[in-house]
Amino acid sequence: MLPGQHELYQGLIDRIQQTEARLNQDAPILDEKIDMNSPDWEQTAKRKMEIFGERNKPHILSCANLLAKEFPFIENKQARDYILQAIRQTTILKNYLTIYADCSTELNFSNTIILHILTDLGVDSRDWILALKDCTKEAVQNNIDVKKILSSLVFLANDADHHGMGSAKDFINDIILASE
């Protein structure tokens, strides 16, 4: 915790932990074994994900909306890193925080970028990069000023290279440069 400042962010930390606890209640759905020799194994896996998503969408969206709303206003980098670390410590939430991403409007694009920043390269940088590029592509198709929004949010991104491919800040800066 941040001495003297943790009270300001305890609501966010509590929501992260509560959402993770809720997701963990349904985790057994995801952990059920699938017979990979079965001809319909892909449909079974997809259905398990759908069931998990249906049960938890309101919880995920509520947490995501709160984070997207409040994280950009945390001025202290130490405090932002504290929130990023809390999300990195989750086992399920970090994988689902951007699952309902919508990049079709300026507000939705901005919120999705904030959530990408919060997932801080995710479990796999390659998946994170592809999702970020897909979101950016959708925004461009909807005539959103991607460069302006990314430029205003890049300061929130972590500069840690978690997987040896670069940092979230590096990847966002690369997209900014490519959009010039």
PDB file of C-alpha atoms in Angstrom:
ATOM      1  CA  MET A   1       0.000   0.000   0.000  1.00  0.00           C
ATOM      2  CA  LEU A   2       0.985   3.573  -0.475  1.00  0.00           C
ATOM      3  CA  PRO A   3       1.471   5.199   2.929  1.00  0.00           C
ATOM      4  CA  GLY A   4      -0.969   8.040   3.434  1.00  0.00           C
ATOM      5  CA  GLN A   5      -2.464   7.683  -0.035  1.00  0.00           C
ATOM      6  CA  HIS A   6      -3.959   4.203  -0.099  1.00  0.00           C
ATOM      7  CA  GLU A   7      -7.316   5.438   1.189  1.00  0.00           C
ATOM      8  CA  LEU A   8      -7.821   7.366  -2.052  1.00  0.00           C
ATOM      9  CA  TYR A   9      -7.513   4.209  -4.135  1.00  0.00           C
ATOM     10  CA  GLN A  10      -8.919   1.634  -1.754  1.00  0.00           C
ATOM     11  CA  GLY A  11     -12.292   1.734  -3.541  1.00  0.00           C
ATOM     12  CA  LEU A  12     -10.615   0.708  -6.797  1.00  0.00           C
ATOM     13  CA  ILE A  13      -8.576  -1.994  -5.101  1.00  0.00           C
ATOM     14  CA  ASP A  14     -11.692  -3.285  -3.324  1.00  0.00           C
ATOM     15  CA  ARG A  15     -13.615  -3.427  -6.629  1.00  0.00           C
ATOM     16  CA  ILE A  16     -10.742  -5.269  -8.322  1.00  0.00           C
ATOM     17  CA  GLN A  17     -10.606  -7.806  -5.485  1.00  0.00           C
ATOM     18  CA  GLN A  18     -14.395  -8.201  -5.287  1.00  0.00           C
ATOM     19  CA  THR A  19     -14.670  -8.751  -9.024  1.00  0.00           C
ATOM     20  CA  GLU A  20     -11.828 -11.258  -8.966  1.00  0.00           C
ATOM     21  CA  ALA A  21     -13.515 -13.125  -6.092  1.00  0.00           C
ATOM     22  CA  ARG A  22     -16.777 -13.228  -8.064  1.00  0.00           C
ATOM     23  CA  LEU A  23     -15.018 -14.529 -11.170  1.00  0.00           C
ATOM     24  CA  ASN A  24     -13.256 -17.161  -9.083  1.00  0.00           C
ATOM     25  CA  GLN A  25     -16.650 -18.487  -7.977  1.00  0.00           C
ATOM     26  CA  ASP A  26     -17.363 -19.481 -11.576  1.00  0.00           C
ATOM     27  CA  ALA A  27     -13.802 -20.530 -12.400  1.00  0.00           C
ATOM     28  CA  PRO A  28     -14.677 -24.249 -12.148  1.00  0.00           C
ATOM     29  CA  ILE A  29     -16.660 -23.823 -15.381  1.00  0.00           C
ATOM     30  CA  LEU A  30     -13.442 -22.848 -17.139  1.00  0.00           C
ATOM     31  CA  ASP A  31     -11.407 -25.546 -15.432  1.00  0.00           C
ATOM     32  CA  GLU A  32     -13.634 -28.471 -16.469  1.00  0.00           C
ATOM     33  CA  LYS A  33     -11.672 -30.854 -18.638  1.00  0.00           C
ATOM     34  CA  ILE A  34     -12.459 -31.082 -22.321  1.00  0.00           C
ATOM     35  CA  ASP A  35     -11.860 -34.260 -24.283  1.00  0.00           C
ATOM     36  CA  MET A  36      -9.645 -32.978 -27.096  1.00  0.00           C
ATOM     37  CA  ASN A  37     -10.351 -36.182 -29.027  1.00  0.00           C
ATOM     38  CA  SER A  38     -14.031 -35.364 -29.163  1.00  0.00           C
ATOM     39  CA  PRO A  39     -15.145 -33.994 -32.538  1.00  0.00           C
ATOM     40  CA  ASP A  40     -17.036 -31.153 -30.834  1.00  0.00           C
ATOM     41  CA  TRP A  41     -14.338 -30.091 -28.368  1.00  0.00           C
ATOM     42  CA  GLU A  42     -14.166 -26.568 -29.828  1.00  0.00           C
ATOM     43  CA  GLN A  43     -17.908 -26.029 -29.420  1.00  0.00           C
ATOM     44  CA  THR A  44     -17.700 -27.341 -25.857  1.00  0.00           C
ATOM     45  CA  ALA A  45     -14.881 -24.941 -25.031  1.00  0.00           C
ATOM     46  CA  LYS A  46     -16.726 -22.051 -26.662  1.00  0.00           C
ATOM     47  CA  ARG A  47     -19.912 -22.855 -24.752  1.00  0.00           C
ATOM     48  CA  LYS A  48     -18.031 -22.934 -21.427  1.00  0.00           C
ATOM     49  CA  MET A  49     -16.647 -19.470 -22.179  1.00  0.00           C
ATOM     50  CA  GLU A  50     -20.137 -18.232 -23.114  1.00  0.00           C
ATOM     51  CA  ILE A  51     -21.617 -19.538 -19.854  1.00  0.00           C
ATOM     52  CA  PHE A  52     -18.820 -17.924 -17.863  1.00  0.00           C
ATOM     53  CA  GLY A  53     -19.281 -14.676 -19.774  1.00  0.00           C
ATOM     54  CA  GLU A  54     -23.070 -14.623 -19.363  1.00  0.00           C
ATOM     55  CA  ARG A  55     -22.785 -15.087 -15.621  1.00  0.00           C
ATOM     56  CA  ASN A  56     -20.039 -12.537 -15.147  1.00  0.00           C
ATOM     57  CA  LYS A  57     -20.522  -9.849 -17.787  1.00  0.00           C
ATOM     58  CA  PRO A  58     -22.246  -7.400 -15.403  1.00  0.00           C
ATOM     59  CA  HIS A  59     -19.452  -7.782 -12.835  1.00  0.00           C
ATOM     60  CA  ILE A  60     -16.684  -7.408 -15.414  1.00  0.00           C
ATOM     61  CA  LEU A  61     -18.314  -4.393 -17.053  1.00  0.00           C
ATOM     62  CA  SER A  62     -18.985  -2.707 -13.723  1.00  0.00           C
ATOM     63  CA  CYS A  63     -15.351  -3.061 -12.683  1.00  0.00           C
ATOM     64  CA  ALA A  64     -14.097  -2.059 -16.149  1.00  0.00           C
ATOM     65  CA  ASN A  65     -16.288   1.048 -16.218  1.00  0.00           C
ATOM     66  CA  LEU A  66     -15.141   2.150 -12.771  1.00  0.00           C
ATOM     67  CA  LEU A  67     -11.489   1.644 -13.667  1.00  0.00           C
ATOM     68  CA  ALA A  68     -11.830   3.441 -17.021  1.00  0.00           C
ATOM     69  CA  LYS A  69     -13.548   6.332 -15.268  1.00  0.00           C
ATOM     70  CA  GLU A  70     -11.160   6.751 -12.332  1.00  0.00           C
ATOM     71  CA  PHE A  71      -7.705   5.512 -13.424  1.00  0.00           C
ATOM     72  CA  PRO A  72      -6.917   8.468 -15.739  1.00  0.00           C
ATOM     73  CA  PHE A  73      -7.348  10.875 -12.830  1.00  0.00           C
ATOM     74  CA  ILE A  74      -4.753   9.244 -10.609  1.00  0.00           C
ATOM     75  CA  GLU A  75      -1.952  11.763 -10.842  1.00  0.00           C
ATOM     76  CA  ASN A  76       0.702   9.954  -8.835  1.00  0.00           C
ATOM     77  CA  LYS A  77       2.700   7.423 -10.899  1.00  0.00           C
ATOM     78  CA  GLN A  78       3.336   5.316  -7.784  1.00  0.00           C
ATOM     79  CA  ALA A  79      -0.394   5.122  -7.215  1.00  0.00           C
ATOM     80  CA  ARG A  80      -1.038   4.153 -10.866  1.00  0.00           C
ATOM     81  CA  ASP A  81       1.621   1.445 -10.575  1.00  0.00           C
ATOM     82  CA  TYR A  82      -0.118   0.238  -7.410  1.00  0.00           C
ATOM     83  CA  ILE A  83      -3.388  -0.202  -9.328  1.00  0.00           C
ATOM     84  CA  LEU A  84      -1.582  -1.859 -12.261  1.00  0.00           C
ATOM     85  CA  GLN A  85       0.057  -4.286  -9.836  1.00  0.00           C
ATOM     86  CA  ALA A  86      -3.305  -5.101  -8.223  1.00  0.00           C
ATOM     87  CA  ILE A  87      -4.691  -6.046 -11.639  1.00  0.00           C
ATOM     88  CA  ARG A  88      -1.562  -8.033 -12.578  1.00  0.00           C
ATOM     89  CA  GLN A  89      -2.056 -10.068  -9.385  1.00  0.00           C
ATOM     90  CA  THR A  90      -5.528 -11.198 -10.422  1.00  0.00           C
ATOM     91  CA  THR A  91      -5.789 -14.564 -12.126  1.00  0.00           C
ATOM     92  CA  ILE A  92      -9.016 -14.124 -14.085  1.00  0.00           C
ATOM     93  CA  LEU A  93      -9.943 -10.427 -14.214  1.00  0.00           C
ATOM     94  CA  LYS A  94      -6.786  -9.430 -16.098  1.00  0.00           C
ATOM     95  CA  ASN A  95      -7.832 -11.821 -18.873  1.00  0.00           C
ATOM     96  CA  TYR A  96     -11.407 -10.535 -19.114  1.00  0.00           C
ATOM     97  CA  LEU A  97     -11.118  -6.805 -18.473  1.00  0.00           C
ATOM     98  CA  THR A  98     -11.094  -5.958 -22.199  1.00  0.00           C
ATOM     99  CA  ILE A  99     -13.275  -8.810 -23.450  1.00  0.00           C
ATOM    100  CA  TYR A 100     -16.256  -6.550 -24.070  1.00  0.00           C
ATOM    101  CA  ALA A 101     -14.176  -3.887 -25.800  1.00  0.00           C
ATOM    102  CA  ASP A 102     -15.987  -1.544 -28.148  1.00  0.00           C
ATOM    103  CA  CYS A 103     -13.904   0.899 -30.127  1.00  0.00           C
ATOM    104  CA  SER A 104     -16.643   2.390 -32.301  1.00  0.00           C
ATOM    105  CA  THR A 105     -16.990   5.762 -30.548  1.00  0.00           C
ATOM    106  CA  GLU A 106     -14.460   8.199 -29.087  1.00  0.00           C
ATOM    107  CA  LEU A 107     -15.544   7.469 -25.516  1.00  0.00           C
ATOM    108  CA  ASN A 108     -15.559   3.701 -25.999  1.00  0.00           C
ATOM    109  CA  PHE A 109     -12.192   3.805 -27.771  1.00  0.00           C
ATOM    110  CA  SER A 110     -10.718   5.929 -24.989  1.00  0.00           C
ATOM    111  CA  ASN A 111     -12.119   3.633 -22.287  1.00  0.00           C
ATOM    112  CA  THR A 112     -10.859   0.539 -24.098  1.00  0.00           C
ATOM    113  CA  ILE A 113      -7.372   2.023 -24.382  1.00  0.00           C
ATOM    114  CA  ILE A 114      -7.435   2.761 -20.649  1.00  0.00           C
ATOM    115  CA  LEU A 115      -8.407  -0.862 -19.997  1.00  0.00           C
ATOM    116  CA  HIS A 116      -5.610  -2.070 -22.273  1.00  0.00           C
ATOM    117  CA  ILE A 117      -3.217   0.109 -20.305  1.00  0.00           C
ATOM    118  CA  LEU A 118      -4.574  -1.393 -17.086  1.00  0.00           C
ATOM    119  CA  THR A 119      -4.009  -4.948 -18.309  1.00  0.00           C
ATOM    120  CA  ASP A 120      -0.384  -3.913 -18.940  1.00  0.00           C
ATOM    121  CA  LEU A 121       0.458  -6.345 -21.775  1.00  0.00           C
ATOM    122  CA  GLY A 122      -1.804  -9.044 -20.365  1.00  0.00           C
ATOM    123  CA  VAL A 123      -0.669 -12.615 -20.031  1.00  0.00           C
ATOM    124  CA  ASP A 124       0.710 -12.649 -23.580  1.00  0.00           C
ATOM    125  CA  SER A 125       2.056  -9.491 -25.229  1.00  0.00           C
ATOM    126  CA  ARG A 126       1.208 -10.816 -28.694  1.00  0.00           C
ATOM    127  CA  ASP A 127      -2.500 -11.154 -27.869  1.00  0.00           C
ATOM    128  CA  TRP A 128      -2.455  -7.741 -26.202  1.00  0.00           C
ATOM    129  CA  ILE A 129      -0.823  -6.136 -29.261  1.00  0.00           C
ATOM    130  CA  LEU A 130      -3.314  -7.753 -31.647  1.00  0.00           C
ATOM    131  CA  ALA A 131      -6.272  -6.638 -29.535  1.00  0.00           C
ATOM    132  CA  LEU A 132      -4.869  -3.098 -29.362  1.00  0.00           C
ATOM    133  CA  LYS A 133      -4.344  -3.013 -33.130  1.00  0.00           C
ATOM    134  CA  ASP A 134      -7.856  -4.373 -33.776  1.00  0.00           C
ATOM    135  CA  CYS A 135      -9.332  -1.719 -31.507  1.00  0.00           C
ATOM    136  CA  THR A 136      -7.308   1.007 -33.217  1.00  0.00           C
ATOM    137  CA  LYS A 137      -8.349  -0.265 -36.652  1.00  0.00           C
ATOM    138  CA  GLU A 138     -12.031  -0.179 -35.625  1.00  0.00           C
ATOM    139  CA  ALA A 139     -11.599   3.360 -34.308  1.00  0.00           C
ATOM    140  CA  VAL A 140      -9.957   4.526 -37.544  1.00  0.00           C
ATOM    141  CA  GLN A 141     -12.810   2.969 -39.537  1.00  0.00           C
ATOM    142  CA  ASN A 142     -15.187   5.025 -37.397  1.00  0.00           C
ATOM    143  CA  ASN A 143     -13.268   8.255 -38.113  1.00  0.00           C
ATOM    144  CA  ILE A 144     -11.947   8.595 -34.575  1.00  0.00           C
ATOM    145  CA  ASP A 145      -8.820  10.690 -34.057  1.00  0.00           C
ATOM    146  CA  VAL A 146      -6.726   7.787 -32.771  1.00  0.00           C
ATOM    147  CA  LYS A 147      -3.523   9.796 -32.501  1.00  0.00           C
ATOM    148  CA  LYS A 148      -5.152  12.481 -30.338  1.00  0.00           C
ATOM    149  CA  ILE A 149      -6.694   9.991 -27.911  1.00  0.00           C
ATOM    150  CA  LEU A 150      -3.620   7.771 -27.674  1.00  0.00           C
ATOM    151  CA  SER A 151      -1.387  10.813 -27.190  1.00  0.00           C
ATOM    152  CA  SER A 152      -3.579  11.982 -24.312  1.00  0.00           C
ATOM    153  CA  LEU A 153      -3.511   8.572 -22.589  1.00  0.00           C
ATOM    154  CA  VAL A 154      -0.002   7.237 -23.222  1.00  0.00           C
ATOM    155  CA  PHE A 155       1.295   8.845 -20.010  1.00  0.00           C
ATOM    156  CA  LEU A 156      -0.828   6.305 -18.085  1.00  0.00           C
ATOM    157  CA  ALA A 157       0.911   3.335 -19.700  1.00  0.00           C
ATOM    158  CA  ASN A 158       3.583   1.401 -17.891  1.00  0.00           C
ATOM    159  CA  ASP A 159       7.086   1.412 -19.351  1.00  0.00           C
ATOM    160  CA  ALA A 160       7.930  -2.037 -17.936  1.00  0.00           C
ATOM    161  CA  ASP A 161       8.774  -4.745 -20.466  1.00  0.00           C
ATOM    162  CA  HIS A 162       7.110  -7.781 -18.908  1.00  0.00           C
ATOM    163  CA  HIS A 163       7.604 -10.295 -21.734  1.00  0.00           C
ATOM    164  CA  GLY A 164      10.716  -9.133 -23.567  1.00  0.00           C
ATOM    165  CA  MET A 165       8.850  -7.549 -26.475  1.00  0.00           C
ATOM    166  CA  GLY A 166       8.553  -3.955 -25.245  1.00  0.00           C
ATOM    167  CA  SER A 167       6.303  -2.070 -22.869  1.00  0.00           C
ATOM    168  CA  ALA A 168       2.673  -0.985 -23.160  1.00  0.00           C
ATOM    169  CA  LYS A 169       3.961   2.579 -23.501  1.00  0.00           C
ATOM    170  CA  ASP A 170       6.275   1.506 -26.363  1.00  0.00           C
ATOM    171  CA  PHE A 171       3.455  -0.159 -28.291  1.00  0.00           C
ATOM    172  CA  ILE A 172       1.080   2.757 -27.869  1.00  0.00           C
ATOM    173  CA  ASN A 173       3.820   5.188 -28.949  1.00  0.00           C
ATOM    174  CA  ASP A 174       4.448   2.998 -32.016  1.00  0.00           C
ATOM    175  CA  ILE A 175       0.787   3.305 -33.004  1.00  0.00           C
ATOM    176  CA  ILE A 176       0.923   7.067 -32.467  1.00  0.00           C
ATOM    177  CA  LEU A 177       3.974   7.327 -34.735  1.00  0.00           C
ATOM    178  CA  ALA A 178       2.385   5.083 -37.368  1.00  0.00           C
ATOM    179  CA  SER A 179      -0.714   7.301 -37.443  1.00  0.00           C
ATOM    180  CA  GLU A 180       1.281  10.409 -38.400  1.00  0.00           C
TER     181      GLU A 180
END
